[in-house]
Coordinates of C-alpha atoms and ligand atoms in Angstrom, one line a residue:
M215 CA 169.5 71.1 77.3
P216 CA 169.3 67.6 75.8
K217 CA 171.1 67.2 72.5
Q218 CA 167.9 66.3 70.6
V219 CA 166.3 69.6 71.7
K220 CA 169.4 71.5 70.8
K221 CA 169.4 69.8 67.3
I222 CA 165.8 70.9 66.8
I223 CA 166.4 74.5 67.6
E224 CA 169.6 74.7 65.5
T225 CA 167.8 73.0 62.5
L226 CA 164.8 75.5 62.8
E227 CA 167.3 78.4 63.1
A228 CA 169.5 77.3 60.3
N229 CA 166.3 77.4 58.0
G230 CA 165.6 81.0 58.9
H231 CA 163.0 80.4 61.8
E232 CA 163.2 81.4 65.4
A233 CA 163.0 78.6 68.1
Y234 CA 163.4 78.5 71.8
A235 CA 163.0 76.1 74.7
V236 CA 159.9 77.4 76.6
G237 CA 157.8 77.1 79.7
G238 CA 158.4 74.4 82.3
C239 CA 161.7 73.1 81.1
V240 CA 163.3 76.6 81.3
R241 CA 161.7 77.1 84.8
D242 CA 162.9 73.8 86.0
T243 CA 166.3 74.1 84.6
L244 CA 166.8 77.6 86.2
L245 CA 165.7 75.9 89.6
L246 CA 168.2 73.0 89.0
R247 CA 165.3 70.6 88.8
M248 CA 164.9 67.8 86.2
P249 CA 162.3 69.0 83.6
E250 CA 159.5 66.5 82.9
D251 CA 159.6 67.3 79.3
W252 CA 161.1 69.8 76.8
D253 CA 158.8 72.1 74.8
V254 CA 160.0 74.2 71.9
T255 CA 158.3 77.3 70.6
T256 CA 159.0 78.4 67.1
S257 CA 158.1 81.1 64.5
A258 CA 157.9 78.3 61.9
K259 CA 154.4 77.0 60.9
P260 CA 153.5 73.5 61.5
E261 CA 153.9 72.5 57.9
Q262 CA 157.4 74.1 57.9
V263 CA 158.3 72.2 61.0
K264 CA 157.2 69.0 59.4
A265 CA 159.1 69.6 56.2
L266 CA 162.4 70.0 58.3
F267 CA 162.4 66.7 60.2
S268 CA 162.0 63.1 59.0
H269 CA 159.9 61.8 61.8
T270 CA 157.0 64.0 63.2
I271 CA 153.6 63.3 64.7
D272 CA 150.6 65.6 64.5
T273 CA 150.0 65.8 68.3
G274 CA 147.8 69.0 68.3
I275 CA 148.2 70.2 64.8
E276 CA 145.1 72.5 65.1
H277 CA 146.8 74.3 67.9
G278 CA 150.1 74.3 66.1
T279 CA 151.8 71.4 68.0
V280 CA 153.9 68.8 66.2
T281 CA 156.0 66.2 68.1
V282 CA 159.3 65.9 66.5
M283 CA 161.1 62.5 67.1
I284 CA 164.8 62.4 67.2
D285 CA 166.6 59.3 68.4
H286 CA 163.3 57.9 69.7
V287 CA 162.8 61.0 71.9
G288 CA 159.9 63.1 71.3
C289 CA 159.8 66.9 71.7
E290 CA 156.7 69.1 71.3
V291 CA 157.3 71.9 68.9
T292 CA 154.5 74.5 68.8
T293 CA 154.2 77.5 66.6
Y294 CA 154.1 80.9 68.3
R295 CA 150.4 81.6 68.8
I296 CA 147.8 83.9 70.2
D297 CA 144.8 82.3 71.9
G298 CA 141.6 83.9 70.7
E299 CA 138.5 84.3 72.6
Y300 CA 137.9 81.8 75.4
E301 CA 134.7 79.9 75.6
D302 CA 133.2 78.5 78.8
A303 CA 136.3 79.3 80.9
R304 CA 138.0 76.4 79.2
H305 CA 139.1 76.5 75.5
P306 CA 140.2 79.2 73.2
K307 CA 137.6 79.4 70.4
E308 CA 140.4 79.7 67.9
V309 CA 144.3 80.2 67.8
A310 CA 146.0 82.5 65.6
F311 CA 149.7 82.0 64.7
T312 CA 152.1 85.0 65.1
S313 CA 155.7 85.6 64.2
N314 CA 156.2 87.5 67.5
L315 CA 157.7 85.4 70.5
A316 CA 156.5 88.1 73.0
E317 CA 152.8 87.5 72.0
D318 CA 153.3 83.8 72.5
L319 CA 154.8 84.3 76.0
K320 CA 151.8 86.6 76.9
R321 CA 149.3 83.8 76.6
R322 CA 151.1 81.6 79.1
D323 CA 149.7 81.2 82.7
F324 CA 152.5 82.3 85.1
T325 CA 155.5 84.5 84.9
I326 CA 157.7 81.5 85.9
N327 CA 156.2 79.6 82.9
A328 CA 156.6 82.4 80.4
M329 CA 160.4 82.4 79.9
A330 CA 162.1 81.1 76.6
Y331 CA 165.7 80.2 76.1
N332 CA 168.0 79.4 73.3
E333 CA 171.8 79.6 72.9
S334 CA 171.9 82.4 70.3
T335 CA 169.7 84.8 72.3
G336 CA 169.9 83.6 75.9
L337 CA 167.0 84.0 78.2
V338 CA 163.9 85.8 77.1
D339 CA 162.1 87.0 80.1
E340 CA 159.3 89.6 79.3
F341 CA 157.5 89.5 82.7
D342 CA 160.1 89.2 85.3
G343 CA 159.8 85.5 85.6
L344 CA 163.3 85.1 86.8
E345 CA 162.8 87.5 89.7
D346 CA 159.6 85.6 90.7
L347 CA 161.6 82.4 90.4
K348 CA 164.2 83.8 92.8
R349 CA 161.6 85.1 95.2
G350 CA 159.5 81.9 95.0
I351 CA 156.3 83.5 93.7
V352 CA 153.5 82.2 91.5
R353 CA 152.0 85.3 89.6
C354 CA 149.8 85.5 86.6
V355 CA 151.1 87.0 83.4
G356 CA 149.0 90.1 83.1
D357 CA 145.6 90.5 84.9
S358 CA 144.9 87.6 87.1
E359 CA 141.1 87.7 86.9
E360 CA 141.2 87.9 83.0
R361 CA 143.6 85.0 82.9
F362 CA 141.5 82.9 85.3
T363 CA 138.3 83.8 83.4
E364 CA 140.0 82.6 80.2
D365 CA 140.9 79.2 81.6
A366 CA 139.7 78.3 85.1
L367 CA 142.1 75.4 85.4
R368 CA 144.9 77.9 85.9
M369 CA 143.6 78.5 89.4
L370 CA 144.4 74.9 90.4
R371 CA 147.6 75.0 88.5
A372 CA 148.7 78.0 90.7
V373 CA 148.3 75.8 93.7
R374 CA 150.1 72.9 91.9
F375 CA 153.2 75.0 91.2
A376 CA 153.1 76.3 94.8
A377 CA 153.0 72.7 96.0
Q378 CA 155.7 71.4 93.6
L379 CA 158.1 74.3 93.9
G380 CA 157.5 75.3 97.6
F381 CA 156.4 78.8 96.3
T382 CA 153.7 81.3 97.6
I383 CA 151.0 82.5 95.4
E384 CA 151.2 86.3 95.0
E385 CA 148.4 88.3 96.8
N386 CA 146.5 89.6 93.7
T387 CA 146.7 86.2 92.0
K388 CA 145.3 84.6 95.2
E389 CA 142.5 87.2 95.5
A390 CA 141.4 86.5 92.0
I391 CA 141.3 82.9 92.7
R392 CA 139.2 83.3 95.8
K393 CA 136.7 85.4 93.7
L394 CA 136.5 83.1 90.7
A395 CA 137.0 79.6 92.3
P396 CA 133.4 78.4 91.5
A397 CA 134.2 78.7 87.8
I398 CA 136.5 75.6 88.1
A399 CA 133.3 73.6 87.9
K400 CA 133.4 74.3 84.1
V401 CA 136.7 72.5 83.7
S402 CA 136.7 68.8 82.8
V403 CA 137.3 66.4 85.7
E404 CA 140.2 64.8 83.7
R405 CA 142.1 68.0 83.7
I406 CA 141.3 68.6 87.4
A407 CA 142.4 65.2 88.4
V408 CA 145.9 65.7 86.6
E409 CA 146.5 68.8 88.8
L410 CA 145.1 67.2 91.9
V411 CA 147.5 64.2 91.5
K412 CA 150.4 66.6 91.0
I413 CA 149.5 68.4 94.2
L414 CA 149.2 65.3 96.3
T415 CA 152.5 63.8 94.9
S416 CA 154.5 67.0 95.4
D417 CA 156.9 67.9 98.2
H418 CA 154.1 70.0 99.7
P419 CA 150.8 68.1 99.7
E420 CA 149.8 70.4 102.5
E421 CA 149.1 72.9 99.8
L422 CA 145.8 71.2 99.3
R423 CA 144.9 73.3 102.4
M424 CA 145.4 76.3 100.1
A425 CA 143.1 74.9 97.4
Y426 CA 140.5 74.5 100.3
E427 CA 141.0 78.1 101.6
L428 CA 140.7 79.6 98.1
G429 CA 137.4 77.6 97.6
L430 CA 138.7 75.2 94.9
T431 CA 138.2 71.9 96.7
A432 CA 134.6 73.0 97.5
V433 CA 133.9 72.4 93.8
F434 CA 135.6 69.2 93.0
L435 CA 136.2 67.6 96.5
P436 CA 133.6 69.0 98.8
E437 CA 134.1 65.9 101.1
F438 CA 137.5 67.4 101.9
D439 CA 135.9 70.7 103.0
V440 CA 133.7 68.9 105.3
A441 CA 136.7 67.0 106.8
M442 CA 138.5 70.4 107.4
K443 CA 135.5 71.6 109.4
T444 CA 135.1 68.4 111.5
E445 CA 136.7 68.4 114.9
Q446 CA 137.6 64.9 116.2
H447 CA 137.1 65.5 120.0
N448 CA 139.0 62.3 120.6
I449 CA 142.1 61.5 122.9
H450 CA 143.8 59.7 120.0
H451 CA 143.6 62.9 117.9
L452 CA 145.0 66.4 117.8
Y453 CA 143.6 67.9 114.6
T454 CA 140.4 68.1 112.6
V455 CA 139.8 65.3 110.2
G456 CA 141.1 67.5 107.3
E457 CA 144.3 68.5 109.2
H458 CA 144.9 64.9 110.1
T459 CA 144.5 63.9 106.5
I460 CA 147.1 66.5 105.4
E461 CA 149.5 65.4 108.1
A462 CA 149.2 61.8 107.2
M463 CA 149.8 62.5 103.5
R464 CA 153.0 64.2 104.4
H465 CA 154.3 61.0 106.1
V466 CA 154.0 58.7 103.1
R467 CA 156.1 58.6 99.8
P468 CA 155.2 61.0 97.1
E469 CA 153.5 58.3 95.0
K470 CA 150.0 58.5 93.4
N471 CA 148.2 55.6 95.0
I472 CA 149.5 55.8 98.5
R473 CA 148.8 59.6 98.6
L474 CA 145.3 59.1 97.3
I475 CA 144.8 56.5 100.0
M476 CA 146.0 58.9 102.6
L477 CA 143.7 61.6 101.2
L478 CA 140.6 59.5 101.4
H479 CA 141.3 57.2 104.3
D480 CA 139.3 59.1 106.9
L481 CA 136.9 61.2 104.7
A482 CA 133.8 59.2 106.0
K483 CA 134.5 60.2 109.6
P484 CA 132.3 63.4 109.5
V485 CA 129.4 61.2 108.2
V486 CA 129.6 58.6 110.9
K487 CA 130.6 60.7 113.8
T488 CA 128.8 60.1 117.1
T489 CA 129.6 61.9 120.5
D490 CA 129.3 60.1 123.8
E491 CA 128.3 61.3 127.2
E492 CA 131.8 62.4 128.0
G493 CA 132.1 64.4 124.7
Q494 CA 134.4 62.0 123.0
G495 CA 133.8 61.6 119.3
H496 CA 133.5 58.1 117.8
F497 CA 133.7 57.0 114.1
R498 CA 132.4 53.6 114.0
G499 CA 132.0 52.4 110.3
H500 CA 134.3 55.0 108.9
T501 CA 136.5 52.5 107.2
Q502 CA 133.7 50.7 105.2
G503 CA 132.1 54.0 104.7
G504 CA 135.3 55.5 103.6
A505 CA 136.0 52.8 101.1
D506 CA 132.5 53.4 99.6
M507 CA 133.2 57.1 99.6
A508 CA 136.6 56.6 98.0
R509 CA 135.1 54.7 95.2
R510 CA 132.4 57.4 94.5
I511 CA 134.9 60.2 94.6
L512 CA 137.5 58.5 92.4
R513 CA 134.9 57.4 89.9
R514 CA 133.6 61.0 89.7
L515 CA 137.2 62.1 89.0
K516 CA 137.4 59.4 86.3
F517 CA 140.3 57.5 87.8
D518 CA 140.9 54.1 86.3
N519 CA 139.4 51.0 87.8
A520 CA 142.7 49.5 89.1
T521 CA 143.4 52.6 91.1
I522 CA 139.8 52.8 92.4
E523 CA 139.9 49.1 93.6
L524 CA 143.2 49.4 95.2
V525 CA 142.4 52.6 97.0
A526 CA 139.1 51.4 98.2
K527 CA 140.5 48.2 99.5
M528 CA 143.3 49.9 101.4
V529 CA 140.9 52.4 102.9
K530 CA 138.6 49.7 104.1
H531 CA 141.4 47.9 105.9
H532 CA 143.6 50.9 107.0
D533 CA 142.3 50.7 110.6
D534 CA 142.4 46.8 111.0
R535 CA 144.6 46.0 114.1
P536 CA 144.9 42.2 114.1
E537 CA 147.2 40.8 116.8
E538 CA 146.5 37.0 116.6
P539 CA 148.4 35.2 113.7
D540 CA 145.3 33.8 112.0
A541 CA 143.6 37.3 112.1
I542 CA 146.8 38.8 110.7
R543 CA 146.8 36.2 107.8
R544 CA 143.1 36.9 107.2
M545 CA 144.0 40.6 106.8
F546 CA 147.0 40.0 104.5
S547 CA 144.8 37.7 102.5
A548 CA 142.1 40.4 102.1
I549 CA 144.6 43.1 101.0
G550 CA 147.0 40.9 99.1
L551 CA 150.4 40.2 100.3
E552 CA 152.0 42.4 97.8
N553 CA 150.2 45.4 99.3
V554 CA 151.3 44.7 102.9
P555 CA 154.4 47.0 102.7
M556 CA 152.2 49.8 101.6
M557 CA 149.7 49.1 104.3
L558 CA 152.5 49.2 107.0
E559 CA 153.6 52.6 105.6
I560 CA 150.0 53.9 105.7
K561 CA 149.4 52.7 109.2
R562 CA 152.7 54.3 110.5
A563 CA 151.8 57.6 108.8
D564 CA 148.2 57.5 110.2
L565 CA 149.8 57.1 113.6
L566 CA 152.3 59.8 113.3
A567 CA 149.4 62.1 112.5
Q568 CA 147.5 61.3 115.6
S569 CA 148.2 62.4 119.2
T570 CA 151.0 60.6 121.1
Y571 CA 148.4 58.9 123.3
Q572 CA 149.4 55.1 123.4
R573 CA 151.7 55.6 120.5
E574 CA 154.2 53.1 121.5
S575 CA 151.6 50.2 121.8
K576 CA 150.1 51.3 118.5
F577 CA 153.4 51.1 116.7
A578 CA 154.1 47.7 118.3
I579 CA 151.0 46.3 116.7
V580 CA 152.3 47.5 113.3
D581 CA 155.8 46.1 114.0
N582 CA 154.1 42.8 114.8
L583 CA 152.3 42.9 111.4
E584 CA 155.7 43.6 109.7
A585 CA 157.4 40.5 111.4
H586 CA 154.4 38.4 110.3
Y587 CA 154.7 39.7 106.8
R588 CA 158.4 38.7 106.7
E589 CA 157.5 35.3 107.9
C590 CA 154.7 34.9 105.3
V591 CA 157.1 35.9 102.6
E592 CA 160.0 33.7 103.8
K593 CA 157.8 30.6 104.4
Q594 CA 155.7 31.3 101.3
I595 CA 152.5 30.9 103.5
C596 CA 149.4 30.3 101.5
L597 CA 147.2 33.4 101.5
Q598 CA 145.3 32.9 98.3
K599 CA 143.1 30.1 97.1
K600 CA 145.2 29.6 94.0
D601 CA 148.1 28.7 96.3
L602 CA 146.3 25.8 97.9
S603 CA 148.1 22.4 97.4
V604 CA 144.7 21.0 96.3
N605 CA 142.4 22.3 93.5
G606 CA 139.0 21.9 92.1
S607 CA 140.1 19.1 89.7
D608 CA 141.4 17.1 92.7
L609 CA 137.9 17.2 94.2
I610 CA 136.3 16.2 91.0
A611 CA 138.8 13.4 90.6
M612 CA 137.6 12.2 94.1
G613 CA 134.1 11.9 92.9
M614 CA 132.5 15.3 93.2
K615 CA 130.3 16.6 90.5
Q616 CA 131.3 19.9 88.8
G617 CA 129.3 22.8 90.3
K618 CA 129.1 25.4 92.9
E619 CA 129.7 22.7 95.7
V620 CA 133.2 22.4 94.5
G621 CA 133.7 26.1 95.2
L622 CA 132.2 25.8 98.7
V623 CA 134.5 22.9 99.7
M624 CA 137.5 24.9 98.3
E625 CA 136.4 27.8 100.5
Q626 CA 136.4 25.5 103.5
L627 CA 139.9 24.1 102.7
F628 CA 141.2 27.7 102.3
E629 CA 139.7 28.6 105.6
A630 CA 141.4 25.7 107.3
V631 CA 144.8 26.7 105.7
I632 CA 144.4 30.3 107.0
E633 CA 143.6 28.9 110.4
D634 CA 146.7 26.6 110.3
P635 CA 149.2 27.1 107.5
E636 CA 150.6 23.6 108.2
M637 CA 147.4 22.2 106.7
N638 CA 148.5 23.3 103.2
Q639 CA 150.3 20.0 102.6
R640 CA 148.7 17.9 99.9
E641 CA 148.2 14.7 102.0
K642 CA 146.6 16.6 104.9
L643 CA 144.5 18.7 102.7
L644 CA 143.3 15.7 100.7
A645 CA 142.4 13.9 103.8
L646 CA 140.3 16.9 105.0
A647 CA 138.8 17.3 101.6
H648 CA 137.8 13.6 101.8
K649 CA 135.8 14.3 104.9
L650 CA 134.3 17.5 103.5
I651 CA 133.0 16.0 100.3
T652 CA 131.4 12.9 101.7
P653 CA 127.9 14.7 101.8
F654 CA 128.2 15.5 98.1
I655 CA 129.0 12.1 96.7
Ligands
ATP46 P1 155.2 70.2 84.0 O1 156.4 70.1 84.9 O2 154.0 69.6 84.7 O3 155.3 69.7 82.7 P2 154.8 72.7 82.8 O4 155.0 74.1 83.3 O5 155.7 72.2 81.7 O6 154.9 71.7 83.9 P3 152.7 71.9 81.0 O7 151.3 71.7 81.4 O8 153.5 70.9 80.5 O9 153.3 72.6 82.3 O10 152.7 73.2 80.0 C1 153.8 73.7 79.4 C2 153.7 75.2 79.3 O11 152.6 75.6 78.6 C3 153.7 75.9 80.6 O12 154.8 76.1 81.2 C4 152.9 77.2 80.2 O13 153.9 78.1 79.7 C5 152.0 76.8 79.3 N1 150.7 76.4 79.7 C6 150.3 75.1 80.0 N2 149.0 75.1 80.4 C7 148.5 76.4 80.4 C8 147.3 77.0 80.6 N3 146.2 76.3 81.1 N4 147.2 78.3 80.4 C9 148.3 79.0 80.0 N5 149.4 78.4 79.7 C10 149.6 77.2 79.9
MG47 MG1 155.7 70.3 80.7

């Protein structure tokens, strides 16, 4: 336990209150995992907590949560509470404080998340959380259907914990999800997106299949359901579009952007699929279509613009296979040199999730891209207009009038440099500029 948390608990106890570390931090510590954050649950009322510490923030005061700052580290301290009636499968209408720890543990979602610990009492485990932890089981505290009816997000959280911890969802809990999955439509997309990202960036992104089987993705990611049902009928592939997606995700780092790109890279395939006389499936246009679809999906899930633009761009170019140096430079210019290493990882993962047909030659193309990437970095090859050795002011100094023609000439200069990087020497480029601007002066 971090010393700040220890100090908070000891201070509360010294003033006649009960206090425990609770939830995720207890679970993760027992699993020898590093907790994301430490939460404290206490019998003290929020005002009493605030009176005991010099620096506190009213994080969720109406729900009894105060953030206590010690040595610049924040710890959420929440008063023991009972959640009242739930409205709309989302929010408790009101919360009531209680002086009974067991009551507080009862409102928590899963047995593995409903344990409390402090040094004076040891582990408080009212619902056999430790046993479920040992056996690797996600099980609701109390009646599953009731708990999911109170807050539908818990259904997706069950899948998330299975994915993060490599656990299985207990059978009754699973049945309840299957039955109540449509209710997740009532949960805000922001909360859904948080859990989705946690599933994708976990050690077991394949658990997204479970979210599909239980009927959850049908609500917030129906495009994935279609992919799971789309056969590829193609010599390059072994799996449905959905299974290929899952396999591809497993082959990239557990980082948000790249896992999102793998999730979305082929989702337009079902839409553009055609079948030839030999029965082979083809997917012309799936990259542009996929980029548009990725944008729509991520906007719907309220991701930020930077994420949306990066993902769409990488989806659009994920299947580019340039072999000639100028075509390679054009691709690097389109995605940005800084994104090339990520693109190499995407392409290799994509190949590993395909059949082994022509695998070696496919990898050779990626290796060639990587060699060119190194060269571009080493030689500081110009791949962006701003790195040209001539700029708009030079053209104006040569006699051009300010206006869109300047942009057009710059465009042509850039094109010449992409064709031949040697052209990006000031003398050479000025000479070319001279020829190009003649019609405009
Ligand atoms: P993480 O590692 O993501 O922080 P966590 O288990 O700590 O996982 P939080 O969302 O931080 O999850 O919530 C802290 C604790 O609050 C949980 O362990 C659980 O006891 C309780 N909790 C959180 N969300 C819910 C919910 N929707 N319904 C019931 N209890 C919840
Ligand atoms: Mg937490």
